[in-house]
Each structure stands twice: as structure tokens, then as C-alpha cells.
Amino acid sequence: MVLVGVWQFWPSGGTEGAAGPGPIADATSPPPSSAAPNSSITPGQNPIKHVVFLVKENHTFDNYFGKYPGADGATRGKTLQCDNGYAPGPTVKLTPAPYQYPHDLGHAFAPGLTAIHGGAMDGFNCVTYGDDLTGYTQFSRQTLPAYWALADRFVLADHFFTSMYGPTFPEHLYTIAAQSYGIIDNKTTGTEAGSGSYCDDPNEFTRRFPIEDLTQQDVKRIMGLEDHYLDDPANLFKIAAYWVDTRTCVNIPVLPDQLGRNNISWKYYATPDIWMNAMQAIKHVRFGPMWNNVQDPSQILTDLQKNDLPAVSWLIPPEGNANEHPGGGVNICIGENWTVQYLNAIFDSKAWRSTAVVIVWDDFGGFYDHVVPPHYDVMGLGPRTPALIISPYTLAGDNPDGGSIDPTVYEFSSVLRFIEDLHGLNPMTDRDAQASPLAGAFDFTQPPRLDVPKLRERVCPTS
């Protein structure tokens, strides 16, 4: 089991292969929930002119919103006896979450399978460093007041899942491509002196499923092993036998390819050389003119002031407090303040009247969540992410300030599908083709409701 512990975070890598098609969909996957009334999108006739896709780090729905009234949340979590054949353990109360977590938790591909445990949702204490029950903690209205205020006013999506079992790098590929090229884990650290990350370092590698070569029988076998992952320690090795090595520089299609061909403006606001900069791993983006559209996150503040917000934006916080990744001294309260600063800039801009913002967290971070993810294909889905859909056109409901809870099944590809439908673009993979285009979140027949919550940055405690 030593090898399992190592792969909980990042595996080794090897040589690059050719780009392949999107993931193979499971024909038995449950369909997305039906659309809400008056949520249909007609290209060119929709009031939404700007979409901002904000991707933060490493939390689950139950960790952030498990106590939110009316949402599908939990305040207790199931455990396993990790050293006793994974026999059932006690059900424990989710305790108050600290702003500064003492350490990170396992949140890669193998930990995702461990946590989900074939749908039992009880293995979160068996991921790396999970034995102290750090993952069984929970925030509240008092500790995340801005996020809860946004849920009160706009849409809180409580069945929005991460696109795969984890971790950061392949999850972020899904946010731009509706696939990860079969990549299942983070990069190994490169060794090229003076180099950057991903395409800038020829010595960075990871592992992937060769999705273009998998037969339907292969897919069925792999998904069966995933569903019974903890039944036999050998199951990891049986799954890993399908993996091949790849450079962290691939040439899969990304949504900005279609946006550019159709003269639809876009920017990817992200710092270079960070784990979360997926565009830096796309060869034709990194070494072509599209790289000019990859700009520092703070540039969106300038673009808002100049009334120059693109039609499509990805907003990726810098590493550290801003992205809310647990451990390493990161303070979640300061991360919420970062979100408040950027959202207030959007609310105060001329673009707000025609904007939709979607906030998600990129993987489950090792934190407990009780809802079983759909098993679409060999990649996932992974556990739920907190998700806030923010716009003057979000569906009204019974939340305290007129917001609503949206139970529609979403994943990261749903945001891409929303953008595609908005502009009449074709889907890129099976994932965005089948994804709901945020159909339960909007009512486009209503006049724009421009009121917003009064979000204020707080003085954050240090513990």
C-alpha cells in the first residue's frame, strides 16, 4: 500500500502521445435534470453578453454549504476503518472548520476513488492525512458570510460535481476543454533549469488513460474496478496498468479555438507557471498568438474599469490565500475577501447588467461530501463542488434574498455548454454534448434584477 500513498498526490510520468478524442461516455449515465421554465438559450438573442468562470481550489459542497437551509447538505459523515479491511466506521459530526487548515489532504485520482468507495461515500478519512478527520469539517453562515450572502441572492447549485476524481491539473483542463486528454493526475516537478511549467518545461510528465485506444470492454472493466476500488488492494494496479506516460504539454481542442474562429472575445486571467494555469499546458495556445489572451488575474479589474470585459473569461486566482487551497498557511477568510473584491468590481461595472458569473472549486480537496457522483466514464465524475451562479437573470426562489437552490446535475463541462449554446458553437467532447447548459439556473423572460448583496472584506482572524 506504500505505492497507493505516493499516488494519492501525484504520479510519475514519461513521453508525450498524440492528442485523442474526448472521454468515452457511459451509456448508462443518468441524464441531466430538466431545464427550468424560461431558461432556453437562443444564440444572439440572449441578454447574457459576458460569462466569467471563476475556479478556486479544493472544497466540497458539504464543507462550505452543508448547513445551508433547503440545500442537499449533511452535517454528519460516514467513515471507514482504514486498517481493518475498510470495515464500516462510526458516523461522525462535521466539526467547525478552521480558516487555516493544519495540512493538505489527499485529493488526487486514487483518493477520489477511496473517498467515494463505490457510492458509499465513507472513505474520506482514509485518504492521505485524513485520519485526523480534518476532512470532516464544515463552514457556516458566520464563517463564510459573503458566500452565503451570494447564495441568499442568486443560485446555489447543490448537484454540481467535479469533472473527475481529482486533482488540480486535469480538473482545470476540463474547465477549458471538457476533457483532460485522459490525464489522471498532477505533473511531476520538472528539472529544466530556468524553465517555467507545463509546455515550458520538457521534463514535466504525468500519466493518462489512452482514451483514444480504449475499447468499450476496457471502459467497462475500468469502471467496474473503480466501483469496487477498495475491495482488493490490487485494483489500483489493475487500473494503473492502462495508464501511459505523457508530457504535460498536449494539443487538445479548447473552447477558445472556437471562440477565436467566431470572433468572440475571450481572456484567460491566470498567473503563468502555477499549477492551475491549464492554458500553459496547451501547446498551440502556449506557443501561438492565443497566448496573448492569457493575462494576470488583476487585469480583469482594469478591463472592467475600461468597460472592456471579454465575452468569455476564465478567472483563476493566484496561488496562496486567494485560491483557498487548504494547508500551507492559507487563510480561507482572506480567499473569500479576494472573491469579494473581484465580484464587487463586476457588480460596479457597466458589464454587470449582461453578465453571468459561475464560481466553483476545482476538486474535492479530501473533504467530506455525502452525495454520490454519477459515474459517466473512466474519469469520474468526482465529489460535489460548491457552486454559485450569479447574474441579474438567475432564477428567483425562496432563499432569504430571493435566490434559489438549483438541483440540476452539472459538472465543469456544463459551463462550457452554456457558453457554446450562448454563441451557437459545437460541443467539443461527449461531456459538453451531454451536459446541462446551467438550465436550472436562469429565467431569461424576467427583467434584469440588478440589486446585489453588500459584500464587504473582513479583518480575518489568523486561526
Short mmCIF file of C-alpha atoms in Angstrom, two decimals:
data_model
loop_
_atom_site.label_atom_id
_atom_site.label_comp_id
_atom_site.label_asym_id
_atom_site.label_seq_id
_atom_site.Cartn_x
_atom_site.Cartn_y
_atom_site.Cartn_z
CA MET A 1 0.00 0.00 0.00
CA VAL A 2 3.03 2.32 0.00
CA LEU A 3 2.55 2.98 -3.70
CA VAL A 4 -1.07 3.97 -3.11
CA GLY A 5 0.06 6.58 -0.60
CA VAL A 6 2.52 8.10 -3.07
CA TRP A 7 -0.03 8.25 -5.89
CA GLN A 8 -2.55 9.94 -3.61
CA PHE A 9 -0.93 13.23 -4.64
CA TRP A 10 0.97 12.95 -7.94
CA PRO A 11 2.34 10.11 -10.07
CA SER A 12 5.41 9.86 -12.25
CA GLY A 13 5.38 10.46 -16.00
CA GLY A 14 7.01 9.76 -19.33
CA THR A 15 6.71 10.60 -23.02
CA GLU A 16 4.03 12.54 -24.90
CA GLY A 17 1.47 10.86 -27.14
CA ALA A 18 -0.82 12.23 -29.83
CA ALA A 19 -3.99 14.09 -28.98
CA GLY A 20 -7.12 11.96 -28.92
CA PRO A 21 -10.87 12.36 -28.67
CA GLY A 22 -12.81 13.23 -25.55
CA PRO A 23 -13.60 10.72 -22.81
CA ILE A 24 -15.86 7.79 -23.65
CA ALA A 25 -19.25 8.36 -22.08
CA ASP A 26 -21.03 5.69 -20.07
CA ALA A 27 -24.25 4.87 -21.86
CA THR A 28 -25.98 4.24 -18.53
CA SER A 29 -25.15 7.67 -17.09
CA PRO A 30 -28.18 9.45 -15.65
CA PRO A 31 -29.40 12.31 -17.84
CA PRO A 32 -29.12 15.89 -16.57
CA SER A 33 -32.16 17.26 -14.76
CA SER A 34 -34.75 19.05 -16.85
CA ALA A 35 -34.48 22.74 -17.58
CA ALA A 36 -36.21 25.39 -15.54
CA PRO A 37 -39.03 27.34 -17.23
CA ASN A 38 -37.89 30.24 -19.41
CA SER A 39 -34.21 29.20 -19.36
CA SER A 40 -33.74 28.38 -23.05
CA ILE A 41 -30.86 29.96 -24.91
CA THR A 42 -31.22 31.36 -28.43
CA PRO A 43 -27.84 32.38 -29.88
CA GLY A 44 -27.67 36.10 -30.49
CA GLN A 45 -30.93 36.79 -28.64
CA ASN A 46 -29.82 36.25 -25.08
CA PRO A 47 -29.26 39.08 -22.58
CA ILE A 48 -26.03 37.47 -21.34
CA LYS A 49 -23.08 39.12 -23.12
CA HIS A 50 -20.33 38.18 -20.65
CA VAL A 51 -19.57 34.91 -18.85
CA VAL A 52 -16.94 34.77 -16.09
CA PHE A 53 -15.86 31.28 -14.99
CA LEU A 54 -14.11 31.64 -11.61
CA VAL A 55 -12.30 28.49 -10.45
CA LYS A 56 -10.98 28.24 -6.90
CA GLU A 57 -9.42 25.27 -5.07
CA ASN A 58 -10.22 22.15 -3.09
CA HIS A 59 -13.50 22.15 -1.18
CA THR A 60 -16.76 20.20 -1.30
CA PHE A 61 -20.36 21.32 -1.08
CA ASP A 62 -20.81 19.85 2.41
CA ASN A 63 -17.62 21.58 3.57
CA TYR A 64 -18.90 25.04 2.51
CA PHE A 65 -22.70 24.77 2.30
CA GLY A 66 -23.72 21.57 4.08
CA LYS A 67 -25.68 23.62 6.64
CA TYR A 68 -27.40 25.90 4.12
CA PRO A 69 -31.19 25.73 4.68
CA GLY A 70 -33.03 23.81 1.98
CA ALA A 71 -29.90 22.56 0.23
CA ASP A 72 -28.96 18.89 -0.09
CA GLY A 73 -26.36 19.08 2.67
CA ALA A 74 -25.12 16.94 5.53
CA THR A 75 -23.80 17.74 8.99
CA ARG A 76 -22.58 14.21 9.75
CA GLY A 77 -20.29 11.96 7.76
CA LYS A 78 -19.62 8.25 7.41
CA THR A 79 -16.13 6.79 7.93
CA LEU A 80 -14.23 3.55 7.36
CA GLN A 81 -11.81 1.55 9.46
CA CYS A 82 -8.85 2.08 7.18
CA ASP A 83 -6.61 -0.51 8.87
CA ASN A 84 -9.35 -3.13 9.26
CA GLY A 85 -10.19 -4.15 5.71
CA TYR A 86 -12.20 -0.98 5.20
CA ALA A 87 -14.93 -2.18 7.50
CA PRO A 88 -17.62 0.43 8.28
CA GLY A 89 -16.56 3.00 10.86
CA PRO A 90 -18.59 5.37 13.01
CA THR A 91 -20.66 8.23 11.65
CA VAL A 92 -19.14 11.45 12.96
CA LYS A 93 -20.33 15.02 13.33
CA LEU A 94 -18.80 17.54 10.92
CA THR A 95 -16.97 19.93 13.24
CA PRO A 96 -16.47 23.70 12.77
CA ALA A 97 -13.91 24.38 10.04
CA PRO A 98 -10.80 26.46 10.74
CA TYR A 99 -9.79 29.28 8.42
CA GLN A 100 -6.25 27.86 8.35
CA TYR A 101 -6.09 24.10 7.94
CA PRO A 102 -3.09 22.37 9.54
CA HIS A 103 -2.24 20.42 6.38
CA ASP A 104 -3.38 19.40 2.92
CA LEU A 105 -5.35 16.19 2.31
CA GLY A 106 -5.13 13.58 -0.43
CA HIS A 107 -7.28 14.72 -3.34
CA ALA A 108 -5.93 13.05 -6.48
CA PHE A 109 -7.39 10.25 -8.60
CA ALA A 110 -6.84 7.43 -6.09
CA PRO A 111 -8.11 9.43 -3.10
CA GLY A 112 -11.22 10.32 -5.07
CA LEU A 113 -11.96 6.63 -5.61
CA THR A 114 -11.18 5.92 -1.95
CA ALA A 115 -13.50 8.66 -0.72
CA ILE A 116 -16.40 7.69 -2.98
CA HIS A 117 -15.96 3.97 -2.21
CA GLY A 118 -18.27 2.78 -4.94
CA GLY A 119 -21.03 5.16 -3.83
CA ALA A 120 -20.82 4.52 -0.09
CA MET A 121 -19.24 7.99 0.39
CA ASP A 122 -17.43 6.90 3.55
CA GLY A 123 -13.72 6.74 2.70
CA PHE A 124 -12.73 10.37 3.24
CA ASN A 125 -10.87 9.54 6.46
CA CYS A 126 -8.75 7.01 4.52
CA VAL A 127 -7.20 9.49 2.07
CA THR A 128 -3.66 10.63 2.81
CA TYR A 129 -3.56 12.62 6.08
CA GLY A 130 -7.31 12.10 6.50
CA ASP A 131 -7.07 10.02 9.67
CA ASP A 132 -7.27 13.09 11.94
CA LEU A 133 -10.73 13.85 10.46
CA THR A 134 -9.58 17.22 9.13
CA GLY A 135 -11.76 16.47 6.11
CA TYR A 136 -14.85 16.18 8.32
CA THR A 137 -15.14 19.91 8.98
CA GLN A 138 -17.70 22.47 7.88
CA PHE A 139 -18.15 26.21 7.46
CA SER A 140 -21.32 28.18 8.22
CA ARG A 141 -23.06 31.49 7.61
CA GLN A 142 -20.95 33.03 10.36
CA THR A 143 -17.63 31.84 8.93
CA LEU A 144 -18.34 32.30 5.18
CA PRO A 145 -20.75 35.27 5.24
CA ALA A 146 -20.05 36.53 1.72
CA TYR A 147 -20.52 33.17 0.03
CA TRP A 148 -23.73 32.55 1.97
CA ALA A 149 -24.98 36.05 1.08
CA LEU A 150 -24.41 35.22 -2.59
CA ALA A 151 -26.41 32.01 -2.12
CA ASP A 152 -29.18 34.04 -0.48
CA ARG A 153 -29.49 36.35 -3.51
CA PHE A 154 -28.50 34.23 -6.53
CA VAL A 155 -28.37 30.49 -7.30
CA LEU A 156 -26.72 27.86 -5.15
CA ALA A 157 -26.28 24.71 -7.28
CA ASP A 158 -26.27 21.71 -4.96
CA HIS A 159 -25.64 18.97 -7.54
CA PHE A 160 -22.64 20.47 -9.31
CA PHE A 161 -19.92 17.81 -9.45
CA THR A 162 -16.22 17.98 -10.21
CA SER A 163 -15.48 16.55 -13.64
CA MET A 164 -13.16 13.80 -12.43
CA TYR A 165 -11.84 12.23 -9.24
CA GLY A 166 -9.05 14.83 -8.97
CA PRO A 167 -6.67 16.65 -8.79
CA THR A 168 -5.99 20.23 -9.94
CA PHE A 169 -4.23 19.91 -13.31
CA PRO A 170 -6.65 17.59 -15.12
CA GLU A 171 -9.67 19.22 -13.47
CA HIS A 172 -8.59 22.57 -14.89
CA LEU A 173 -8.21 21.00 -18.33
CA TYR A 174 -11.91 20.12 -18.11
CA THR A 175 -12.73 23.80 -17.50
CA ILE A 176 -11.31 24.76 -20.90
CA ALA A 177 -11.69 21.59 -22.97
CA ALA A 178 -14.46 19.38 -21.47
CA GLN A 179 -11.81 16.68 -21.21
CA SER A 180 -8.33 16.17 -19.77
CA TYR A 181 -6.81 14.10 -22.63
CA GLY A 182 -7.22 11.21 -20.19
CA ILE A 183 -4.67 12.79 -17.81
CA ILE A 184 -5.39 11.49 -14.32
CA ASP A 185 -3.04 13.40 -12.04
CA ASN A 186 -0.79 16.37 -11.42
CA LYS A 187 2.60 16.84 -13.02
CA THR A 188 5.88 15.67 -11.68
CA THR A 189 8.17 18.59 -10.91
CA GLY A 190 10.35 19.40 -13.90
CA THR A 191 14.11 19.77 -13.85
CA GLU A 192 14.83 22.13 -16.72
CA ALA A 193 16.97 24.95 -15.29
CA GLY A 194 15.26 28.33 -15.57
CA SER A 195 12.14 26.86 -17.16
CA GLY A 196 8.53 27.51 -16.31
CA SER A 197 5.71 25.00 -16.05
CA TYR A 198 3.89 22.63 -18.40
CA CYS A 199 4.81 23.37 -22.03
CA ASP A 200 7.74 25.49 -20.85
CA ASP A 201 9.46 22.53 -19.18
CA PRO A 202 10.24 19.47 -21.34
CA ASN A 203 10.93 17.42 -18.21
CA GLU A 204 7.44 17.62 -16.72
CA PHE A 205 5.37 14.47 -17.06
CA THR A 206 2.19 12.84 -15.82
CA ARG A 207 0.05 9.78 -16.59
CA ARG A 208 -3.08 9.31 -18.63
CA PHE A 209 -5.62 6.84 -19.89
CA PRO A 210 -5.04 6.45 -23.66
CA ILE A 211 -8.73 7.19 -24.19
CA GLU A 212 -8.40 7.04 -27.97
CA ASP A 213 -7.32 3.38 -27.72
CA LEU A 214 -9.66 2.07 -25.03
CA THR A 215 -12.28 -0.41 -26.22
CA GLN A 216 -15.76 -0.49 -24.79
CA GLN A 217 -14.70 -3.62 -22.94
CA ASP A 218 -11.73 -1.75 -21.47
CA VAL A 219 -14.03 1.05 -20.34
CA LYS A 220 -16.46 -1.38 -18.74
CA ARG A 221 -13.63 -3.18 -16.91
CA ILE A 222 -12.01 0.04 -15.66
CA MET A 223 -15.31 1.46 -14.43
CA GLY A 224 -16.03 -1.82 -12.64
CA LEU A 225 -12.64 -1.65 -10.92
CA GLU A 226 -13.37 1.95 -9.92
CA ASP A 227 -16.74 0.96 -8.46
CA HIS A 228 -15.03 -1.76 -6.40
CA TYR A 229 -11.77 0.08 -5.80
CA LEU A 230 -11.34 -0.78 -2.11
CA ASP A 231 -12.42 -4.41 -2.45
CA ASP A 232 -8.90 -5.51 -3.35
CA PRO A 233 -5.54 -3.67 -2.98
CA ALA A 234 -4.63 -4.96 -6.44
CA ASN A 235 -7.39 -2.91 -8.08
CA LEU A 236 -5.20 0.20 -8.18
CA PHE A 237 -2.55 -1.72 -10.10
CA LYS A 238 -5.16 -3.14 -12.47
CA ILE A 239 -6.38 0.38 -13.24
CA ALA A 240 -2.85 1.77 -13.46
CA ALA A 241 -1.93 -0.91 -15.99
CA TYR A 242 -3.93 1.11 -18.52
CA TRP A 243 -2.02 4.34 -17.88
CA VAL A 244 0.67 5.61 -20.20
CA ASP A 245 3.15 8.44 -19.77
CA THR A 246 2.74 11.88 -21.31
CA ARG A 247 4.33 15.29 -21.36
CA THR A 248 2.35 17.99 -19.62
CA CYS A 249 2.09 19.76 -22.97
CA VAL A 250 -0.78 18.48 -25.11
CA ASN A 251 -2.65 19.66 -28.17
CA ILE A 252 -6.31 19.00 -27.45
CA PRO A 253 -9.00 21.38 -28.74
CA VAL A 254 -10.03 24.07 -26.24
CA LEU A 255 -13.08 26.30 -26.25
CA PRO A 256 -11.04 29.43 -27.16
CA ASP A 257 -10.28 27.77 -30.52
CA GLN A 258 -13.95 28.08 -31.47
CA LEU A 259 -14.31 31.46 -29.78
CA GLY A 260 -11.46 32.87 -31.84
CA ARG A 261 -12.73 31.40 -35.12
CA ASN A 262 -16.10 33.05 -34.47
CA ASN A 263 -14.68 36.43 -33.42
CA ILE A 264 -15.92 36.01 -29.85
CA SER A 265 -13.66 37.83 -27.42
CA TRP A 266 -12.07 35.84 -24.58
CA LYS A 267 -9.34 36.02 -21.96
CA TYR A 268 -7.88 33.52 -19.55
CA TYR A 269 -6.91 35.51 -16.47
CA ALA A 270 -4.24 33.43 -14.72
CA THR A 271 -0.68 33.77 -13.50
CA PRO A 272 1.91 31.85 -15.55
CA ASP A 273 3.78 28.89 -14.03
CA ILE A 274 1.15 27.96 -11.45
CA TRP A 275 -0.48 24.54 -11.06
CA MET A 276 -3.86 25.93 -12.13
CA ASN A 277 -2.84 27.53 -15.44
CA ALA A 278 -4.28 24.91 -17.79
CA MET A 279 -3.73 27.06 -20.89
CA GLN A 280 0.02 26.81 -20.35
CA ALA A 281 -0.32 23.06 -20.97
CA ILE A 282 -1.98 23.50 -24.39
CA LYS A 283 0.79 23.54 -26.98
CA HIS A 284 -0.89 25.59 -29.70
CA VAL A 285 -2.01 28.16 -27.12
CA ARG A 286 1.30 28.49 -25.33
CA PHE A 287 3.36 28.82 -28.50
CA GLY A 288 0.91 30.75 -30.64
CA PRO A 289 -0.84 34.12 -30.75
CA MET A 290 -3.60 32.93 -28.39
CA TRP A 291 -1.09 33.20 -25.52
CA ASN A 292 -1.59 36.98 -25.65
CA ASN A 293 -5.06 36.34 -24.20
CA VAL A 294 -3.58 34.70 -21.10
CA GLN A 295 -3.17 37.60 -18.68
CA ASP A 296 -2.70 38.27 -14.99
CA PRO A 297 -5.87 37.94 -12.86
CA SER A 298 -5.65 41.58 -11.81
CA GLN A 299 -6.06 42.62 -15.46
CA ILE A 300 -9.78 41.84 -15.27
CA LEU A 301 -10.14 44.74 -12.81
CA THR A 302 -8.63 47.10 -15.39
CA ASP A 303 -10.78 45.64 -18.15
CA LEU A 304 -13.89 46.16 -16.05
CA GLN A 305 -12.97 49.77 -15.38
CA LYS A 306 -12.47 50.34 -19.11
CA ASN A 307 -15.74 48.57 -19.95
CA ASP A 308 -13.69 46.07 -21.91
CA LEU A 309 -14.72 42.77 -20.32
CA PRO A 310 -14.49 39.95 -22.90
CA ALA A 311 -17.49 37.85 -23.86
CA VAL A 312 -15.88 34.85 -22.15
CA SER A 313 -13.44 34.97 -19.23
CA TRP A 314 -11.75 32.40 -17.07
CA LEU A 315 -10.62 33.88 -13.75
CA ILE A 316 -8.02 31.77 -11.94
CA PRO A 317 -6.83 33.19 -8.59
CA PRO A 318 -3.10 33.24 -7.85
CA GLU A 319 -1.67 30.59 -5.58
CA GLY A 320 -1.91 31.11 -1.82
CA ASN A 321 -4.71 32.69 0.17
CA ALA A 322 -6.63 33.82 -2.90
CA ASN A 323 -7.37 30.30 -4.16
CA GLU A 324 -8.36 28.84 -0.74
CA HIS A 325 -6.27 25.66 -1.13
CA PRO A 326 -6.10 24.19 2.40
CA GLY A 327 -2.76 23.86 4.16
CA GLY A 328 0.48 25.78 3.80
CA GLY A 329 -0.77 28.66 5.94
CA VAL A 330 -3.58 29.55 3.52
CA ASN A 331 -6.37 31.54 5.18
CA ILE A 332 -9.82 30.79 3.75
CA CYS A 333 -11.20 34.10 5.05
CA ILE A 334 -8.60 36.02 3.01
CA GLY A 335 -9.56 33.92 0.00
CA GLU A 336 -13.19 34.91 0.44
CA ASN A 337 -12.08 38.55 0.65
CA TRP A 338 -10.32 38.14 -2.72
CA THR A 339 -13.58 36.91 -4.23
CA VAL A 340 -15.47 39.83 -2.68
CA GLN A 341 -13.02 42.31 -4.23
CA TYR A 342 -13.39 40.88 -7.72
CA LEU A 343 -17.16 40.38 -7.54
CA ASN A 344 -17.70 43.92 -6.31
CA ALA A 345 -15.70 45.14 -9.30
CA ILE A 346 -18.08 43.19 -11.58
CA PHE A 347 -21.17 44.44 -9.73
CA ASP A 348 -19.96 48.06 -10.01
CA SER A 349 -19.17 47.78 -13.73
CA LYS A 350 -21.27 48.60 -16.78
CA ALA A 351 -20.98 44.93 -17.74
CA TRP A 352 -22.93 43.67 -14.73
CA ARG A 353 -26.34 44.07 -16.40
CA SER A 354 -25.39 41.45 -19.02
CA THR A 355 -23.04 39.16 -17.07
CA ALA A 356 -23.18 35.65 -15.64
CA VAL A 357 -20.54 34.55 -13.13
CA VAL A 358 -20.06 30.90 -12.18
CA ILE A 359 -17.89 30.16 -9.12
CA VAL A 360 -16.67 26.62 -8.47
CA TRP A 361 -13.85 24.90 -6.60
CA ASP A 362 -11.70 22.61 -8.73
CA ASP A 363 -11.66 19.34 -6.76
CA PHE A 364 -12.91 17.87 -3.51
CA GLY A 365 -9.73 18.58 -1.58
CA GLY A 366 -10.17 15.49 0.60
CA PHE A 367 -13.26 16.98 2.30
CA TYR A 368 -16.39 15.00 3.08
CA ASP A 369 -19.43 15.08 0.85
CA HIS A 370 -22.40 12.76 1.08
CA VAL A 371 -23.91 12.86 -2.44
CA VAL A 372 -22.92 10.04 -4.79
CA PRO A 373 -21.44 11.37 -8.05
CA PRO A 374 -22.73 10.00 -11.36
CA HIS A 375 -20.24 7.60 -12.93
CA TYR A 376 -20.08 8.89 -16.51
CA ASP A 377 -16.82 7.34 -17.70
CA VAL A 378 -13.36 6.22 -16.56
CA MET A 379 -12.54 9.74 -15.33
CA GLY A 380 -15.48 10.37 -13.00
CA LEU A 381 -17.47 12.38 -12.01
CA GLY A 382 -15.84 13.36 -8.74
CA PRO A 383 -17.43 14.65 -5.50
CA ARG A 384 -19.52 17.82 -5.50
CA THR A 385 -18.01 21.27 -5.61
CA PRO A 386 -19.65 24.32 -4.04
CA ALA A 387 -21.16 26.26 -6.95
CA LEU A 388 -22.64 29.76 -7.14
CA ILE A 389 -24.30 31.06 -10.31
CA ILE A 390 -24.56 34.84 -10.22
CA SER A 391 -26.40 37.08 -12.68
CA PRO A 392 -29.24 39.60 -12.92
CA TYR A 393 -31.12 36.78 -14.68
CA THR A 394 -30.77 33.97 -12.17
CA LEU A 395 -33.96 32.14 -11.24
CA ALA A 396 -35.82 33.63 -8.27
CA GLY A 397 -36.67 31.39 -5.34
CA ASP A 398 -37.19 31.06 -1.62
CA ASN A 399 -33.68 31.77 -0.39
CA PRO A 400 -33.53 34.69 2.08
CA ASP A 401 -32.91 37.42 -0.52
CA GLY A 402 -34.85 35.85 -3.37
CA GLY A 403 -32.23 33.40 -4.57
CA SER A 404 -32.84 29.75 -5.34
CA ILE A 405 -31.34 26.30 -4.94
CA ASP A 406 -30.75 24.50 -8.24
CA PRO A 407 -30.71 20.68 -8.02
CA THR A 408 -29.80 20.15 -11.68
CA VAL A 409 -26.84 17.82 -12.25
CA TYR A 410 -23.87 19.86 -13.51
CA GLU A 411 -20.13 19.46 -13.93
CA PHE A 412 -17.44 21.82 -15.27
CA SER A 413 -18.44 20.96 -18.85
CA SER A 414 -21.87 22.50 -18.11
CA VAL A 415 -20.31 25.97 -18.03
CA LEU A 416 -18.69 25.31 -21.40
CA ARG A 417 -22.00 24.02 -22.76
CA PHE A 418 -23.70 27.21 -21.53
CA ILE A 419 -21.12 29.30 -23.41
CA GLU A 420 -21.43 27.11 -26.52
CA ASP A 421 -25.21 27.42 -26.58
CA LEU A 422 -24.98 31.14 -25.95
CA HIS A 423 -22.89 31.59 -29.11
CA GLY A 424 -24.16 28.73 -31.27
CA LEU A 425 -20.93 26.71 -31.02
CA ASN A 426 -20.50 22.96 -31.37
CA PRO A 427 -19.63 20.74 -28.39
CA MET A 428 -16.05 19.52 -28.18
CA THR A 429 -16.48 16.13 -26.47
CA ASP A 430 -19.12 13.74 -25.19
CA ARG A 431 -19.02 15.57 -21.88
CA ASP A 432 -20.16 19.02 -23.02
CA ALA A 433 -22.51 17.42 -25.56
CA GLN A 434 -24.47 15.73 -22.76
CA ALA A 435 -24.03 18.41 -20.08
CA SER A 436 -26.91 20.62 -18.98
CA PRO A 437 -26.19 24.24 -20.01
CA LEU A 438 -26.94 25.52 -16.49
CA ALA A 439 -30.57 25.04 -17.47
CA GLY A 440 -31.98 25.24 -13.95
CA ALA A 441 -30.29 28.50 -13.01
CA PHE A 442 -31.80 31.21 -15.23
CA ASP A 443 -35.04 32.90 -16.20
CA PHE A 444 -34.44 35.00 -19.30
CA THR A 445 -38.01 36.29 -19.53
CA GLN A 446 -37.71 38.38 -16.39
CA PRO A 447 -36.37 41.94 -16.39
CA PRO A 448 -32.81 42.12 -15.02
CA ARG A 449 -32.69 42.25 -11.25
CA LEU A 450 -29.64 44.43 -10.67
CA ASP A 451 -29.61 44.53 -6.87
CA VAL A 452 -26.64 42.77 -5.29
CA PRO A 453 -25.68 41.87 -1.73
CA LYS A 454 -23.43 44.31 0.12
CA LEU A 455 -20.23 42.30 0.21
CA ARG A 456 -17.53 43.64 2.49
CA GLU A 457 -13.99 42.49 3.01
CA ARG A 458 -13.39 41.40 6.59
CA VAL A 459 -10.50 41.62 9.00
CA CYS A 460 -9.55 37.94 9.05
CA PRO A 461 -8.52 36.04 12.16
CA THR A 462 -5.23 34.21 11.91
CA SER A 463 -6.56 30.93 13.26
#
